[in-house]
XYZ file of C-alpha atoms in Angstrom:
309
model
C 43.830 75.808 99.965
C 45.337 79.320 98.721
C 46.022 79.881 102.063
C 48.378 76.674 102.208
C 49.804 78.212 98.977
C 50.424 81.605 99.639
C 51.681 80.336 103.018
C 54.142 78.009 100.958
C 55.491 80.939 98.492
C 56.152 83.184 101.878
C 58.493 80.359 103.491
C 60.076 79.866 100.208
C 61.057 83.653 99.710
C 61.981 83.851 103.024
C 65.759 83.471 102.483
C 65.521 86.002 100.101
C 64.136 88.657 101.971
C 66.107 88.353 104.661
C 69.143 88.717 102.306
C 67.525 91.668 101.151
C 66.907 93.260 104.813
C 70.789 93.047 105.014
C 71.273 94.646 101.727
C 69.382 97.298 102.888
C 70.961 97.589 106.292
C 74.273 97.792 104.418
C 72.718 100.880 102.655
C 71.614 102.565 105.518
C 75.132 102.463 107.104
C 76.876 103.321 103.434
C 74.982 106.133 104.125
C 76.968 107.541 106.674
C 79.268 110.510 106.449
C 82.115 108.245 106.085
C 81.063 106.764 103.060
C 81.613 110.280 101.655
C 85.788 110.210 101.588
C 85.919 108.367 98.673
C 84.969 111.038 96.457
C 87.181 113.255 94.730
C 86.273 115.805 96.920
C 87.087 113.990 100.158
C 90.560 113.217 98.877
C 91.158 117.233 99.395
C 89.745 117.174 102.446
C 92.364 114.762 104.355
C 94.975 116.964 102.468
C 98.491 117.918 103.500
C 97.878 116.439 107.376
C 97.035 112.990 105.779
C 100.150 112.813 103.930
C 102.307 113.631 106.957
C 100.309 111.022 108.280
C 101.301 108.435 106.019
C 105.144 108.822 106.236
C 104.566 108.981 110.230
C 102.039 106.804 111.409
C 101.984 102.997 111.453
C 99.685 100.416 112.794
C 99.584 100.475 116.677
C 101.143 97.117 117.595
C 98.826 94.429 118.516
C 99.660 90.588 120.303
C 99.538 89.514 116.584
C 101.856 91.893 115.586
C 104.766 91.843 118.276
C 107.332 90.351 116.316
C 109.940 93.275 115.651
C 111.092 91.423 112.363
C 109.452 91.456 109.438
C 110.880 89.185 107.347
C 110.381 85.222 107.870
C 113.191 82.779 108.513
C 114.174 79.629 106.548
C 111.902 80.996 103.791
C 113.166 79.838 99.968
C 114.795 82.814 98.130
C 112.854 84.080 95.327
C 114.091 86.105 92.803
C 113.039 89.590 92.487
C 114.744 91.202 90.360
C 113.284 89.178 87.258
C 109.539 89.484 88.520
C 106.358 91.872 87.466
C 108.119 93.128 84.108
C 106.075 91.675 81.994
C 103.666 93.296 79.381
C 100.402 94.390 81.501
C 97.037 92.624 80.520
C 93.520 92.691 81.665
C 92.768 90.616 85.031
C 89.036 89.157 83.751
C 88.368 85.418 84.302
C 88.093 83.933 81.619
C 84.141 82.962 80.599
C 84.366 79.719 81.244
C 86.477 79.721 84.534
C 85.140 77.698 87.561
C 85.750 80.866 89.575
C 83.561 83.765 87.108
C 80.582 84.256 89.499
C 77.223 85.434 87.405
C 73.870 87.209 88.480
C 71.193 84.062 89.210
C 68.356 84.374 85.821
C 65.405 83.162 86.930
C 62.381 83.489 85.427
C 58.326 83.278 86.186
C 56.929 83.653 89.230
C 60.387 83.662 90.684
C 61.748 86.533 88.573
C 58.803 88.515 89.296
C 58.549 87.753 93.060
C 62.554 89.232 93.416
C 61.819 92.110 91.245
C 59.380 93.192 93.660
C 61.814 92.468 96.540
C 64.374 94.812 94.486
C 67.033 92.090 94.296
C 67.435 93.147 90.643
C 67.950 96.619 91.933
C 70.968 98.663 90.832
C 71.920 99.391 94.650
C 71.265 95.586 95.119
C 73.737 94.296 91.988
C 76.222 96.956 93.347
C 76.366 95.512 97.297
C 76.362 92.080 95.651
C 79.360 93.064 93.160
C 81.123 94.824 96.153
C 81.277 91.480 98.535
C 82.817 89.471 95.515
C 85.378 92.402 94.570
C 86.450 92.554 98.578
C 87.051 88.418 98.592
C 89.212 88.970 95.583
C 91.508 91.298 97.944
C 91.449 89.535 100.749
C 91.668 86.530 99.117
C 95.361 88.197 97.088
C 96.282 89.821 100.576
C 95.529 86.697 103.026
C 97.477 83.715 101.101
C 101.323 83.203 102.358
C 102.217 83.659 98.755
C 102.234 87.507 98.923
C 104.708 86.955 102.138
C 107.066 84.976 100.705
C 107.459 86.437 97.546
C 108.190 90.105 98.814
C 109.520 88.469 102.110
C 107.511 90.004 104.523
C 106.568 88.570 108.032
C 102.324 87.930 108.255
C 101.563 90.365 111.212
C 98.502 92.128 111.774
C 100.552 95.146 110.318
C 101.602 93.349 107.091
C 98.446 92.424 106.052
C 96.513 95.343 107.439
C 98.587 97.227 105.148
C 99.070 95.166 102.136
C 94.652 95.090 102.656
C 95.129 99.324 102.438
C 97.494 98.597 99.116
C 94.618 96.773 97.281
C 92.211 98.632 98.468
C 93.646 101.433 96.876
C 94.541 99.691 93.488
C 90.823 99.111 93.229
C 89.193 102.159 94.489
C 92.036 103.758 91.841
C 90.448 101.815 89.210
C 86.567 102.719 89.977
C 87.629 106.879 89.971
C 87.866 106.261 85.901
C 84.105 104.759 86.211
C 83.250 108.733 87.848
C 80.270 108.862 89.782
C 79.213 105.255 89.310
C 82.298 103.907 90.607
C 82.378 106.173 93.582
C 79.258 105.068 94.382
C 80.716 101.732 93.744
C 83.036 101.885 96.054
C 81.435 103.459 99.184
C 79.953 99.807 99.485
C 83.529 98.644 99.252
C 84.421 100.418 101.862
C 81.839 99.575 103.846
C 82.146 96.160 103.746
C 86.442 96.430 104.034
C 85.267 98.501 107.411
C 83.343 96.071 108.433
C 85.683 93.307 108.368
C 88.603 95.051 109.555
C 86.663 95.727 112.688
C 86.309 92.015 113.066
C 90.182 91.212 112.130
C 90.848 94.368 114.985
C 89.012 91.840 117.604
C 90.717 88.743 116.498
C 93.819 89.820 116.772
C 92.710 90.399 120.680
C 91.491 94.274 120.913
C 88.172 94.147 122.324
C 88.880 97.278 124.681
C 88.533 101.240 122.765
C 87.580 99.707 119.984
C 86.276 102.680 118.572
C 89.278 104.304 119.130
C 91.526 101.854 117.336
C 89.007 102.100 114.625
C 89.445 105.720 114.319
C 93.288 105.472 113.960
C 93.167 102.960 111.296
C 91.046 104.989 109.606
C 93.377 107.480 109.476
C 96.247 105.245 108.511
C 93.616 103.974 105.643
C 93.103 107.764 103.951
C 97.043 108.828 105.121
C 98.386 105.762 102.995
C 95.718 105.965 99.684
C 96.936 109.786 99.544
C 100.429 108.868 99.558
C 99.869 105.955 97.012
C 98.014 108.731 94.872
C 100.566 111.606 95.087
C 103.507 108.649 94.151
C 101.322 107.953 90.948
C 100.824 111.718 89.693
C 103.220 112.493 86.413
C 105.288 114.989 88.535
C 106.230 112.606 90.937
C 109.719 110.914 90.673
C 110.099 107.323 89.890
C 111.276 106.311 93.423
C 108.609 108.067 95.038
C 106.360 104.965 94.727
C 109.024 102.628 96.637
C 109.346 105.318 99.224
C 106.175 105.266 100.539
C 105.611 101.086 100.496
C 108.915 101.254 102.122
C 107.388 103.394 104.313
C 103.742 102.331 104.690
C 104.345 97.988 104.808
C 108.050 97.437 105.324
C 108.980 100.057 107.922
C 108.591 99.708 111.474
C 109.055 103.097 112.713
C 108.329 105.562 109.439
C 111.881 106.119 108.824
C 113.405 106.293 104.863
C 114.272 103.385 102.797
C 116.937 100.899 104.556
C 120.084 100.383 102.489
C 120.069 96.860 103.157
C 120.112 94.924 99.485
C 117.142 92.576 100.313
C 114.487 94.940 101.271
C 115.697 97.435 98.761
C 114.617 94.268 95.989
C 111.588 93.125 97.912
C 110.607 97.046 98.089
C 111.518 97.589 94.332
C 109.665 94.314 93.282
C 106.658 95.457 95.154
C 106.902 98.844 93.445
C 106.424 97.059 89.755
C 103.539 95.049 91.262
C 101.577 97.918 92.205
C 102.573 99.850 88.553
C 101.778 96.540 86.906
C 98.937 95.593 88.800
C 97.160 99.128 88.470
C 97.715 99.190 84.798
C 95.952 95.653 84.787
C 93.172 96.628 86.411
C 93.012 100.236 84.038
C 92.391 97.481 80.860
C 89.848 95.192 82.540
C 86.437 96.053 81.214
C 83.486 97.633 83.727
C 81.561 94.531 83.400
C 84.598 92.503 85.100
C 85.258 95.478 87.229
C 82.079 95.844 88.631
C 81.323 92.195 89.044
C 84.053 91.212 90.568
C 84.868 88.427 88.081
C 88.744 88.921 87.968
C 91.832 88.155 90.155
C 94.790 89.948 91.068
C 98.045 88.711 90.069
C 98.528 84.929 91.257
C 102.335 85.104 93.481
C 101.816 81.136 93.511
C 104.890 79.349 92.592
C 103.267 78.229 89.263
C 102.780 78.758 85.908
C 100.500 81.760 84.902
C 101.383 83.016 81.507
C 101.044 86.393 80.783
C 100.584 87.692 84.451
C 103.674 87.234 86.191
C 107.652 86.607 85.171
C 109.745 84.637 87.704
């Protein structure tokens, strides 16, 4: 009879330590040297040849990607010039929204059983956290909404960038968390690596994979170094637009076009990223770390306080 039991309890915990193996398997691999460049300290070691590398080097072109235009057709005009000025405030879900995910409370047996599994872990809560923070981007970076609003075509460029542009809001946001949030975010990045590898082979490059891995990677730390260096106080106000121009909207690397439309989609995106970064500086570590907020909504509906059309 206790063996029926016991035998009972192990097929019901099952599930759970198998999600556990893979939490642990994600730690192994965060333990890699790459995990390492988002430190401080890595930042200074990409230095000067990773900004060169974001002003010169763009995605390599793939069969999802090999439209030369950027910019859709027969798309309704929005209005830029009227967007993302309004007052900054804190990105949290509110505590009663449908969409507020919260750590499972169990208690007994049950409790006690994941304890010992180290589901209640701090590296555990942290992996967990990290999955719901990276559907937040994706879900802000794969919805048309972002590509009609700033008018941008959806190409395995676009959005690999635009991904890169989030990315970097968030990772922005975890440096004023120090050492917690850079531990924070090496599972971010793990888990962005992961399924960029898997968007690489979707979009039909299943041949030097490794190698097309490599030079995204570099595109990744050339383009958060540039976003950094257009945030410092010295820079100049137009160095932010300068380097989306040049990292999203450009096809070849070259300056800002003098065209009036992508001068307002570029300018509008500029505000977004200011606005969008200052949002994210007032939502609370809880939030933060938890992953219970959302970007910006670009729907074509009503969101008070978040976005002026």
């Amino acid at each position: 009879m206790v063996s029926f039991i016991f035998a009972r309890m192990l097929a019901r915990w099952g599930r759970a330590a198998s999600q556990l193996a893979a939490a642990a398997e994600l730690t192994r691999r965060v333990a890699a040297p790459r995990a390492a460049y988002l430190s401080d300290r890595s930042y200074s070691k990409v230095g000067t040849a990773a900004s060169a590398a974001a002003a010169t080097v763009t995605a390599p072109s793939t069969p999802a990607a090999s439209s030369p235009s950027k910019r859709p057709l027969n798309k309704p005009e929005v209005t830029l010039n009227v967007m993302f000025w309004s007052k900054a405030c804190p990105l949290a879900l509110p505590p009663n929204s449908p969409l507020r995910l919260e750590e499972p409370h169990y208690e007994g047996i049950k409790r006690v059983m994941l304890k010992l599994l180290l589901f209640y872990s701090k590296q555990s809560k942290s992996i967990r956290g990290a999955n719901v923070v990276y559907r937040r981007i994706i879900s802000q970076v794969d919805k048309p909404a972002i590509y009609d609003v700033f008018q941008l075509e959806k190409t395995f460029k676009t959005t690999f960038s635009l991904l890169i542009l989030h990315m970097w809001l968030f990772l922005r946001r975890l440096k004023e968390e120090g050492k917690e949030g850079v531990e924070f975010g090496q599972y971010l990045y793990e888990i962005y690596n992961h399924d960029l590898e898997l968007r690489v082979s979707k979009a039909g490059v299943n041949l030097l994979l490794t190698k097309w891995m490599k030079d995204l990677e570099k595109i990744f730390y050339g383009n958060i170094v540039a976003y950094d260096a257009a945030m410092t106080p010295e820079a100049k106000h137009d160095d932010l637009a300068n380097v989306i121009w040049r990292n999203i909207f450009s096809e070849d690397g070259s300056g800002l076009s003098n065209d009036a439309a992508a001068t307002a989609s570029v300018q509008a995106m500029a505000r977004y990223t200011r606005r969008e970064s200052t949002c994210l500086s007032l939502t609370g570590k809880e939030d933060i770390f938890s992953g219970n907020f959302m970007f910006t909504s670009l729907e074509n509906k009503p969101n008070p306080g978040k976005m002026t059309n």
